[in-house]
mmCIF file of C-alpha atoms in Angstrom:
data_model
loop_
_atom_site.group_PDB
_atom_site.id
_atom_site.type_symbol
_atom_site.label_atom_id
_atom_site.label_comp_id
_atom_site.label_asym_id
_atom_site.label_seq_id
_atom_site.Cartn_x
_atom_site.Cartn_y
_atom_site.Cartn_z
ATOM 1 C CA MET G 1 -19.193 3.866 -14.403
ATOM 2 C CA ALA G 2 -21.463 3.739 -11.757
ATOM 3 C CA ALA G 3 -20.454 5.743 -8.388
ATOM 4 C CA ALA G 4 -21.342 2.457 -6.219
ATOM 5 C CA LYS G 5 -19.241 -0.005 -4.962
ATOM 6 C CA ILE G 6 -15.845 1.036 -6.311
ATOM 7 C CA ILE G 7 -13.937 0.077 -2.597
ATOM 8 C CA ASN G 8 -15.362 -4.083 -2.113
ATOM 9 C CA ALA G 9 -13.408 -5.517 -0.013
ATOM 10 C CA LYS G 10 -10.034 -6.585 -1.415
ATOM 11 C CA SER G 11 -9.475 -2.845 -2.291
ATOM 12 C CA LEU G 12 -10.796 -2.317 1.507
ATOM 13 C CA LYS G 13 -8.039 -4.340 2.982
ATOM 14 C CA PHE G 14 -5.231 -3.128 1.211
ATOM 15 C CA LEU G 15 -6.003 0.404 2.250
ATOM 16 C CA GLU G 16 -5.791 -0.912 5.844
ATOM 17 C CA LYS G 17 -2.552 -3.111 4.918
ATOM 18 C CA TYR G 18 -0.885 0.514 3.233
ATOM 19 C CA LEU G 19 -2.291 2.829 6.356
ATOM 20 C CA ASN G 20 -1.310 0.585 8.545
ATOM 21 C CA ASN G 21 2.764 0.140 7.580
ATOM 22 C CA ALA G 22 4.704 2.877 8.210
ATOM 23 C CA SER G 23 6.077 4.620 4.768
ATOM 24 C CA PRO G 24 7.920 7.505 6.193
ATOM 25 C CA THR G 25 9.636 9.816 4.027
ATOM 26 C CA GLY G 26 12.810 8.445 2.648
ATOM 27 C CA TYR G 27 12.090 4.998 4.276
ATOM 28 C CA GLU G 28 9.124 4.251 1.239
ATOM 29 C CA TRP G 29 9.736 0.788 0.250
ATOM 30 C CA GLU G 30 8.357 -1.214 2.373
ATOM 31 C CA GLY G 31 4.904 0.554 1.292
ATOM 32 C CA GLN G 32 5.591 0.501 -2.304
ATOM 33 C CA LYS G 33 5.973 -3.671 -2.042
ATOM 34 C CA ILE G 34 3.288 -3.356 -0.429
ATOM 35 C CA TRP G 35 1.569 -1.409 -3.954
ATOM 36 C CA MET G 36 3.061 -3.148 -6.049
ATOM 37 C CA GLU G 37 1.843 -6.672 -5.313
ATOM 38 C CA TYR G 38 -1.854 -5.195 -5.264
ATOM 39 C CA LEU G 39 -1.415 -4.007 -9.453
ATOM 40 C CA LYS G 40 0.483 -6.962 -10.542
ATOM 41 C CA PRO G 41 -2.239 -8.503 -11.853
ATOM 42 C CA TYR G 42 -3.168 -5.048 -13.799
ATOM 43 C CA VAL G 43 -0.104 -3.646 -15.159
ATOM 44 C CA ASP G 44 2.104 -5.213 -17.432
ATOM 45 C CA GLU G 45 5.716 -3.116 -15.658
ATOM 46 C CA PHE G 46 7.132 -1.972 -12.876
ATOM 47 C CA ILE G 47 9.212 0.904 -13.220
ATOM 48 C CA THR G 48 11.792 2.016 -9.458
ATOM 49 C CA ASP G 49 14.173 3.946 -9.277
ATOM 50 C CA THR G 50 17.260 4.717 -7.362
ATOM 51 C CA TYR G 51 15.098 6.192 -4.233
ATOM 52 C CA GLY G 52 12.857 4.123 -4.406
ATOM 53 C CA THR G 53 9.567 5.668 -6.034
ATOM 54 C CA ALA G 54 7.786 2.536 -7.986
ATOM 55 C CA VAL G 55 5.905 2.582 -11.166
ATOM 56 C CA ALA G 56 2.875 0.686 -12.706
ATOM 57 C CA VAL G 57 2.940 0.784 -16.381
ATOM 58 C CA ILE G 58 0.531 -0.134 -18.727
ATOM 59 C CA ASN G 59 1.295 -0.753 -22.820
ATOM 60 C CA PRO G 60 4.780 0.133 -22.066
ATOM 61 C CA LYS G 61 5.804 0.057 -25.958
ATOM 62 C CA ALA G 62 3.155 3.118 -26.612
ATOM 63 C CA LYS G 63 5.158 6.066 -27.282
ATOM 64 C CA TYR G 64 2.290 8.959 -26.183
ATOM 65 C CA LYS G 65 2.421 8.846 -22.051
ATOM 66 C CA VAL G 66 -0.137 9.669 -19.219
ATOM 67 C CA VAL G 67 0.767 9.863 -16.089
ATOM 68 C CA ILE G 68 -1.592 9.442 -12.683
ATOM 69 C CA GLU G 69 0.202 10.257 -9.488
ATOM 70 C CA GLY G 70 -0.069 10.480 -5.696
ATOM 71 C CA HIS G 71 3.557 9.918 -3.519
ATOM 72 C CA SER G 72 3.752 7.917 -0.998
ATOM 73 C CA ASP G 73 5.950 9.351 2.326
ATOM 74 C CA GLU G 74 4.317 9.868 5.137
ATOM 75 C CA ILE G 75 5.407 12.804 7.582
ATOM 76 C CA SER G 76 8.039 11.978 10.552
ATOM 77 C CA TRP G 77 10.787 12.204 12.956
ATOM 78 C CA TYR G 78 14.366 12.093 13.283
ATOM 79 C CA VAL G 79 16.496 11.355 16.698
ATOM 80 C CA ASN G 80 18.415 14.594 16.319
ATOM 81 C CA TYR G 81 20.048 15.103 19.567
ATOM 82 C CA ILE G 82 20.358 12.137 22.814
ATOM 83 C CA THR G 83 20.112 13.849 26.330
ATOM 84 C CA ASP G 84 22.437 11.737 28.633
ATOM 85 C CA ASN G 85 19.338 11.573 31.155
ATOM 86 C CA GLY G 86 18.438 9.364 27.910
ATOM 87 C CA LEU G 87 15.255 11.701 26.678
ATOM 88 C CA LEU G 88 15.343 12.269 22.432
ATOM 89 C CA TYR G 89 15.226 15.217 21.247
ATOM 90 C CA VAL G 90 13.876 15.482 18.321
ATOM 91 C CA ILE G 91 14.044 17.549 13.941
ATOM 92 C CA ARG G 92 10.993 17.028 11.164
ATOM 93 C CA ASN G 93 11.476 15.040 8.552
ATOM 94 C CA GLY G 94 8.151 16.764 6.404
ATOM 95 C CA GLY G 95 6.037 18.989 7.987
ATOM 96 C CA SER G 96 5.022 16.959 11.060
ATOM 97 C CA ASP G 97 3.255 19.786 13.384
ATOM 98 C CA HIS G 98 4.253 19.464 16.946
ATOM 99 C CA GLN G 99 1.989 20.863 18.431
ATOM 100 C CA ILE G 100 0.274 17.334 18.175
ATOM 101 C CA ALA G 101 2.765 15.669 19.637
ATOM 102 C CA PRO G 102 2.673 15.717 23.367
ATOM 103 C CA SER G 103 1.366 12.447 24.565
ATOM 104 C CA LYS G 104 1.674 10.353 22.008
ATOM 105 C CA TRP G 105 3.729 6.851 21.314
ATOM 106 C CA VAL G 106 5.706 6.682 18.845
ATOM 107 C CA ASN G 107 7.623 3.824 16.906
ATOM 108 C CA ILE G 108 11.212 4.497 15.846
ATOM 109 C CA HIS G 109 13.087 2.887 13.382
ATOM 110 C CA THR G 110 16.115 0.981 14.314
ATOM 111 C CA LYS G 111 17.815 -2.202 12.999
ATOM 112 C CA LYS G 112 16.729 -4.278 15.235
ATOM 113 C CA GLY G 113 13.750 -3.503 14.868
ATOM 114 C CA ILE G 114 10.683 -0.978 16.955
ATOM 115 C CA VAL G 115 11.380 0.551 19.981
ATOM 116 C CA LYS G 116 8.757 1.963 21.541
ATOM 117 C CA GLY G 117 8.488 5.914 23.204
ATOM 118 C CA VAL G 118 5.690 8.211 24.777
ATOM 119 C CA PHE G 119 6.350 12.344 23.524
ATOM 120 C CA GLY G 120 6.675 13.975 27.415
ATOM 121 C CA TRP G 121 4.906 16.742 28.771
ATOM 122 C CA PRO G 122 5.446 18.289 31.767
ATOM 123 C CA ALA G 123 2.123 18.074 33.998
ATOM 124 C CA ILE G 124 -0.329 20.994 34.255
ATOM 125 C CA HIS G 125 0.148 20.872 38.026
ATOM 126 C CA THR G 126 3.937 21.676 37.097
ATOM 127 C CA ARG G 127 3.069 24.807 34.471
ATOM 128 C CA ASP G 128 3.349 28.405 35.698
ATOM 129 C CA ARG G 129 -0.379 29.058 33.833
ATOM 130 C CA ALA G 130 0.265 33.186 33.812
ATOM 131 C CA LYS G 131 2.936 32.009 31.111
ATOM 132 C CA GLU G 132 2.508 28.763 29.620
ATOM 133 C CA GLU G 133 4.970 27.279 26.928
ATOM 134 C CA SER G 134 2.732 25.627 23.658
ATOM 135 C CA PRO G 135 4.874 22.639 21.871
ATOM 136 C CA LYS G 136 7.511 23.131 19.727
ATOM 137 C CA VAL G 137 10.291 21.914 18.459
ATOM 138 C CA GLU G 138 12.670 23.299 20.644
ATOM 139 C CA ASN G 139 10.983 21.537 23.739
ATOM 140 C CA ILE G 140 9.571 18.086 22.892
ATOM 141 C CA PHE G 141 11.057 15.143 23.413
ATOM 142 C CA ILE G 142 10.497 11.700 23.696
ATOM 143 C CA ASP G 143 11.202 9.555 26.213
ATOM 144 C CA ILE G 144 11.946 5.301 25.351
ATOM 145 C CA GLY G 145 12.356 4.379 29.501
ATOM 146 C CA ALA G 146 15.584 3.798 29.502
ATOM 147 C CA LYS G 147 17.864 6.138 32.674
ATOM 148 C CA ASP G 148 20.499 7.269 30.395
ATOM 149 C CA LYS G 149 21.990 8.208 26.838
ATOM 150 C CA ALA G 150 24.208 4.268 27.404
ATOM 151 C CA GLU G 151 21.457 2.478 27.907
ATOM 152 C CA VAL G 152 19.355 5.020 24.500
ATOM 153 C CA GLU G 153 22.291 3.460 22.587
ATOM 154 C CA LYS G 154 22.201 -0.144 24.095
ATOM 155 C CA MET G 155 18.960 -0.159 22.205
ATOM 156 C CA GLY G 156 19.573 0.852 19.158
ATOM 157 C CA VAL G 157 18.735 4.031 18.995
ATOM 158 C CA HIS G 158 20.783 7.027 17.404
ATOM 159 C CA VAL G 159 20.879 10.337 15.778
ATOM 160 C CA GLY G 160 18.779 9.468 12.810
ATOM 161 C CA CYS G 161 16.625 7.048 13.458
ATOM 162 C CA VAL G 162 13.321 8.314 12.694
ATOM 163 C CA ILE G 163 10.222 8.285 14.184
ATOM 164 C CA THR G 164 6.315 7.109 12.735
ATOM 165 C CA TYR G 165 3.422 7.713 14.910
ATOM 166 C CA PRO G 166 1.249 3.284 15.767
ATOM 167 C CA ASP G 167 -1.588 4.901 14.817
ATOM 168 C CA GLU G 168 -3.959 2.764 12.146
ATOM 169 C CA PHE G 169 -6.643 2.573 10.296
ATOM 170 C CA HIS G 170 -10.412 3.390 11.285
ATOM 171 C CA ILE G 171 -13.469 4.012 9.556
ATOM 172 C CA LEU G 172 -15.793 6.632 11.202
ATOM 173 C CA ASN G 173 -19.841 7.288 11.364
ATOM 174 C CA LYS G 174 -19.160 4.202 8.395
ATOM 175 C CA ASP G 175 -18.030 6.578 5.952
ATOM 176 C CA LYS G 176 -14.935 8.589 7.086
ATOM 177 C CA PHE G 177 -11.859 6.520 6.990
ATOM 178 C CA VAL G 178 -9.467 7.792 9.588
ATOM 179 C CA CYS G 179 -5.765 7.424 10.402
ATOM 180 C CA ARG G 180 -2.102 8.968 9.895
ATOM 181 C CA ALA G 181 -1.119 9.351 6.265
ATOM 182 C CA LEU G 182 -4.090 9.506 4.612
ATOM 183 C CA ASP G 183 -1.926 12.383 3.502
ATOM 184 C CA ASN G 184 -1.152 10.794 0.723
ATOM 185 C CA ARG G 185 -1.732 7.084 0.892
ATOM 186 C CA MET G 186 -4.651 7.880 -0.821
ATOM 187 C CA GLY G 187 -3.341 8.934 -3.278
ATOM 188 C CA GLY G 188 -1.639 5.693 -3.956
ATOM 189 C CA PHE G 189 -4.596 3.955 -3.122
ATOM 190 C CA MET G 190 -6.821 5.817 -5.662
ATOM 191 C CA ILE G 191 -4.752 5.946 -9.629
ATOM 192 C CA ALA G 192 -4.057 1.492 -8.173
ATOM 193 C CA GLU G 193 -8.058 1.580 -7.796
ATOM 194 C CA VAL G 194 -8.177 3.456 -11.179
ATOM 195 C CA ALA G 195 -5.581 0.506 -12.617
ATOM 196 C CA ARG G 196 -7.698 -2.150 -11.360
ATOM 197 C CA LEU G 197 -11.021 -0.662 -12.459
ATOM 198 C CA LEU G 198 -9.268 -0.626 -16.103
ATOM 199 C CA TYR G 199 -8.218 -4.290 -16.528
ATOM 200 C CA GLU G 200 -11.630 -5.119 -14.291
ATOM 201 C CA ASN G 201 -13.580 -3.815 -17.501
ATOM 202 C CA LYS G 202 -11.589 -4.668 -20.266
ATOM 203 C CA LYS G 203 -10.790 -1.287 -21.019
ATOM 204 C CA LYS G 204 -7.792 -1.371 -23.888
ATOM 205 C CA LEU G 205 -6.118 2.489 -23.767
ATOM 206 C CA PRO G 206 -4.654 4.117 -26.907
ATOM 207 C CA PHE G 207 -1.229 5.083 -24.292
ATOM 208 C CA GLY G 208 1.252 3.716 -21.830
ATOM 209 C CA LEU G 209 -0.788 4.768 -19.011
ATOM 210 C CA TYR G 210 2.348 5.204 -16.009
ATOM 211 C CA VAL G 211 0.578 4.624 -12.350
ATOM 212 C CA THR G 212 3.820 6.625 -10.348
ATOM 213 C CA ASN G 213 3.664 6.238 -6.199
ATOM 214 C CA SER G 214 6.622 9.107 -5.714
ATOM 215 C CA VAL G 215 8.759 9.538 -2.851
ATOM 216 C CA GLN G 216 9.296 12.044 -0.807
ATOM 217 C CA GLU G 217 7.183 14.501 -2.094
ATOM 218 C CA GLU G 218 6.899 16.038 1.216
ATOM 219 C CA ILE G 219 9.979 17.711 1.608
ATOM 220 C CA GLY G 220 9.862 19.647 -1.559
ATOM 221 C CA LEU G 221 8.335 17.071 -4.772
ATOM 222 C CA ARG G 222 11.541 15.698 -4.575
ATOM 223 C CA GLY G 223 10.158 12.134 -5.894
ATOM 224 C CA ALA G 224 8.411 13.257 -8.245
ATOM 225 C CA GLU G 225 11.179 15.701 -9.823
ATOM 226 C CA MET G 226 13.260 12.277 -9.986
ATOM 227 C CA ILE G 227 11.019 10.131 -11.851
ATOM 228 C CA THR G 228 9.358 12.832 -14.297
ATOM 229 C CA GLN G 229 12.798 12.765 -15.749
ATOM 230 C CA THR G 230 13.182 8.717 -16.340
ATOM 231 C CA ILE G 231 9.148 8.920 -17.662
ATOM 232 C CA LYS G 232 9.194 11.661 -20.293
ATOM 233 C CA PRO G 233 4.993 12.081 -20.300
ATOM 234 C CA ASN G 234 2.957 14.234 -22.247
ATOM 235 C CA VAL G 235 0.156 14.304 -19.646
ATOM 236 C CA ALA G 236 0.466 13.806 -15.751
ATOM 237 C CA ILE G 237 -2.552 14.257 -13.650
ATOM 238 C CA VAL G 238 -1.974 14.068 -9.904
ATOM 239 C CA THR G 239 -4.021 13.508 -7.429
ATOM 240 C CA ASP G 240 -3.192 14.700 -3.220
ATOM 241 C CA VAL G 241 -5.160 16.070 -0.378
ATOM 242 C CA CYS G 242 -6.723 19.208 -0.021
ATOM 243 C CA HIS G 243 -7.961 20.455 3.389
ATOM 244 C CA ASP G 244 -12.032 20.734 4.469
ATOM 245 C CA THR G 245 -11.664 24.461 5.292
ATOM 246 C CA THR G 246 -15.017 23.988 7.898
ATOM 247 C CA THR G 247 -14.193 22.671 10.782
ATOM 248 C CA PRO G 248 -12.981 24.964 13.428
ATOM 249 C CA MET G 249 -10.012 28.018 13.817
ATOM 250 C CA ILE G 250 -9.543 27.914 9.290
ATOM 251 C CA ASP G 251 -9.861 31.677 7.391
ATOM 252 C CA LYS G 252 -12.104 30.729 4.434
ATOM 253 C CA LYS G 253 -11.341 34.378 3.372
ATOM 254 C CA LYS G 254 -8.310 32.745 3.343
ATOM 255 C CA GLU G 255 -8.289 28.984 2.584
ATOM 256 C CA GLY G 256 -11.238 29.150 0.494
ATOM 257 C CA GLU G 257 -14.465 26.624 1.026
ATOM 258 C CA THR G 258 -13.575 23.238 0.603
ATOM 259 C CA SER G 259 -15.824 20.260 2.558
ATOM 260 C CA ILE G 260 -14.903 16.870 2.716
ATOM 261 C CA GLY G 261 -18.551 14.535 1.131
ATOM 262 C CA SER G 262 -18.704 17.045 -1.327
ATOM 263 C CA GLY G 263 -16.568 15.524 -4.403
ATOM 264 C CA PRO G 264 -13.292 15.356 -5.808
ATOM 265 C CA VAL G 265 -11.491 19.205 -5.679
ATOM 266 C CA VAL G 266 -9.787 20.511 -8.897
ATOM 267 C CA SER G 267 -7.599 22.851 -9.060
ATOM 268 C CA TYR G 268 -6.822 26.399 -10.873
ATOM 269 C CA ALA G 269 -2.563 27.451 -10.160
ATOM 270 C CA PRO G 270 0.161 28.139 -13.321
ATOM 271 C CA ALA G 271 1.237 24.738 -13.914
ATOM 272 C CA VAL G 272 -2.195 23.289 -13.856
ATOM 273 C CA GLN G 273 -2.470 22.874 -17.904
ATOM 274 C CA ASN G 274 -6.053 25.046 -18.389
ATOM 275 C CA LYS G 275 -7.407 22.851 -20.817
ATOM 276 C CA LEU G 276 -6.507 19.821 -19.483
ATOM 277 C CA ARG G 277 -8.392 21.092 -16.485
ATOM 278 C CA GLU G 278 -10.830 21.646 -18.650
ATOM 279 C CA ARG G 279 -10.763 18.849 -20.010
ATOM 280 C CA ILE G 280 -11.334 17.248 -16.758
ATOM 281 C CA LEU G 281 -14.712 19.912 -15.416
ATOM 282 C CA GLU G 282 -16.649 18.670 -18.877
ATOM 283 C CA THR G 283 -15.534 15.063 -18.067
ATOM 284 C CA ALA G 284 -17.402 15.440 -14.469
ATOM 285 C CA GLU G 285 -20.564 17.145 -16.006
ATOM 286 C CA ALA G 286 -20.781 15.067 -18.338
ATOM 287 C CA LYS G 287 -20.927 11.712 -15.947
ATOM 288 C CA LYS G 288 -22.535 13.590 -13.567
ATOM 289 C CA ILE G 289 -19.194 13.490 -10.684
ATOM 290 C CA PRO G 290 -19.780 16.324 -8.127
ATOM 291 C CA PHE G 291 -16.689 19.040 -7.645
ATOM 292 C CA GLN G 292 -15.195 21.245 -5.839
ATOM 293 C CA ARG G 293 -13.055 24.843 -6.708
ATOM 294 C CA LEU G 294 -10.153 25.955 -5.652
ATOM 295 C CA ALA G 295 -7.629 28.170 -6.701
ATOM 296 C CA ALA G 296 -3.687 28.049 -5.747
ATOM 297 C CA SER G 297 -2.258 31.029 -6.297
ATOM 298 C CA ARG G 298 1.248 30.407 -7.422
ATOM 299 C CA PHE G 299 1.592 27.205 -7.146
ATOM 300 C CA THR G 300 -0.280 23.962 -6.362
ATOM 301 C CA GLY G 301 2.748 22.955 -3.161
ATOM 302 C CA THR G 302 1.902 19.440 -4.778
ATOM 303 C CA ASP G 303 3.705 16.728 -7.303
ATOM 304 C CA THR G 304 1.918 18.945 -10.071
ATOM 305 C CA ASP G 305 4.238 21.602 -10.061
ATOM 306 C CA ALA G 306 7.106 18.897 -10.395
ATOM 307 C CA PHE G 307 5.580 16.949 -13.467
ATOM 308 C CA ALA G 308 4.582 20.526 -14.886
ATOM 309 C CA TYR G 309 8.102 22.164 -14.773
ATOM 310 C CA SER G 310 10.035 19.348 -16.378
ATOM 311 C CA ASN G 311 11.239 17.851 -19.358
ATOM 312 C CA GLY G 312 9.975 21.154 -21.492
ATOM 313 C CA GLY G 313 6.378 21.643 -20.007
ATOM 314 C CA VAL G 314 4.067 18.791 -19.801
ATOM 315 C CA ALA G 315 0.169 19.421 -19.747
ATOM 316 C CA SER G 316 -0.701 18.771 -15.749
ATOM 317 C CA ALA G 317 -3.807 19.266 -13.634
ATOM 318 C CA LEU G 318 -4.319 18.307 -10.069
ATOM 319 C CA ILE G 319 -7.469 16.624 -8.436
ATOM 320 C CA SER G 320 -7.287 17.057 -4.307
ATOM 321 C CA LEU G 321 -9.154 14.601 -1.976
ATOM 322 C CA PRO G 322 -10.372 17.325 0.620
ATOM 323 C CA LEU G 323 -9.443 15.938 3.952
ATOM 324 C CA ARG G 324 -9.735 17.001 8.003
ATOM 325 C CA TYR G 325 -6.774 17.156 10.271
ATOM 326 C CA MET G 326 -4.054 17.562 7.845
ATOM 327 C CA HIS G 327 -0.895 16.370 9.712
ATOM 328 C CA THR G 328 -2.294 15.164 12.526
ATOM 329 C CA THR G 329 -3.032 11.407 13.552
ATOM 330 C CA VAL G 330 -6.572 11.516 12.185
ATOM 331 C CA GLU G 331 -6.422 12.838 9.142
ATOM 332 C CA THR G 332 -10.269 12.635 7.930
ATOM 333 C CA VAL G 333 -11.622 11.517 4.154
ATOM 334 C CA HIS G 334 -15.044 10.427 3.178
ATOM 335 C CA LYS G 335 -15.435 7.447 1.245
ATOM 336 C CA ASP G 336 -17.804 8.561 -1.704
ATOM 337 C CA ASP G 337 -15.213 11.676 -2.055
ATOM 338 C CA VAL G 338 -12.284 8.966 -2.071
ATOM 339 C CA GLU G 339 -14.890 7.150 -4.935
ATOM 340 C CA ASN G 340 -15.558 10.214 -7.012
ATOM 341 C CA VAL G 341 -11.730 10.713 -6.964
ATOM 342 C CA ILE G 342 -11.241 7.469 -8.418
ATOM 343 C CA ARG G 343 -14.395 7.434 -10.987
ATOM 344 C CA LEU G 344 -13.202 11.176 -11.989
ATOM 345 C CA ILE G 345 -9.556 10.315 -12.966
ATOM 346 C CA TYR G 346 -10.580 7.000 -14.869
ATOM 347 C CA GLU G 347 -13.308 8.776 -16.804
ATOM 348 C CA THR G 348 -11.015 12.033 -18.432
ATOM 349 C CA LEU G 349 -8.244 8.513 -18.974
ATOM 350 C CA LEU G 350 -11.266 7.147 -21.297
ATOM 351 C CA THR G 351 -11.239 10.756 -23.071
ATOM 352 C CA ILE G 352 -7.303 11.419 -24.114
ATOM 353 C CA LYS G 353 -5.579 10.263 -27.539
ATOM 354 C CA GLU G 354 -2.827 9.129 -28.522
ATOM 355 C CA GLY G 355 -0.788 12.635 -30.021
ATOM 356 C CA GLU G 356 -3.587 15.274 -27.961
ATOM 357 C CA THR G 357 -1.134 18.176 -27.052
ATOM 358 C CA PHE G 358 -3.644 19.649 -25.034
ATOM 359 C CA SER G 359 -1.603 23.308 -26.763
ATOM 360 C CA TYR G 360 -3.301 26.461 -26.917
ATOM 361 C CA PHE G 361 -2.671 26.777 -30.210
ATOM 362 C CA ASP G 362 -4.231 24.288 -31.971
#
């Protein structure tokens, strides 16, 4: 399959709609509905679970099961404390970055709908430059224009309301996708495109394919932990994002060297099953798909770990999309990498035979 034109006008429209919809950890279901609606023509059935993970299944009756997976949730904040004069203090829901908060608009999700707010910050004129305080979770606050706590509550805002950023999808210099929540809405998009291509190219797989969009990755891989027990797969290929380490203030000696535009990133880690990883690399070389390598040490920090160490051990591997500015509202990826991750997953699936164990002892 050629690299060109994987992403078409319809899939780009889906990506924009999918990204612009808020899907904070624990509140992913509206995004899942958008994802399922797009996938409906290309799959046989859907599985959903109590906490909102969605799985699109091809060949549901097959005994041998292969998962391709991304996660659907995005980082956010919770309202934690409301002051007497109507300001809101927050706690994290996932790995939200306190440093980017000041002067950002926010959407507070309430039963009455979205309430707008801003992260305030003391003006430069009022700060002591000799001992400037930097933003941290304890001192960032949201102003919703309320005069006191009673007005906050009248507006429908209470402790526990979830808070997201309203930033939407943009294309930078023709081939860079920029948005909040590319981590890991891009994963859900890429696995959906794999399913679409299998359908459009009339590929018949000798196994059941479980296209899995897990919830709650950002707070500890929880959605994947739940759904792997339901599916009980034989193989799992996970896709998430990793860092472009070529931008300023990142130490390559610590983080390794990976960059946007240089291809999918294949991880080395104890959770990554070596024979499956080598199959992916051999496929990339055979199909002339560029790739990069990343060493992840004790764990990958992705849903790969949840699948690998479940059900007595599931052959699992990780194909990552390099991304700039992770957990900001301007996460940035290269369109070429997106298409090449899709290609690499697609082509790898076509090499997997029913009943393969990937055992080191066969």
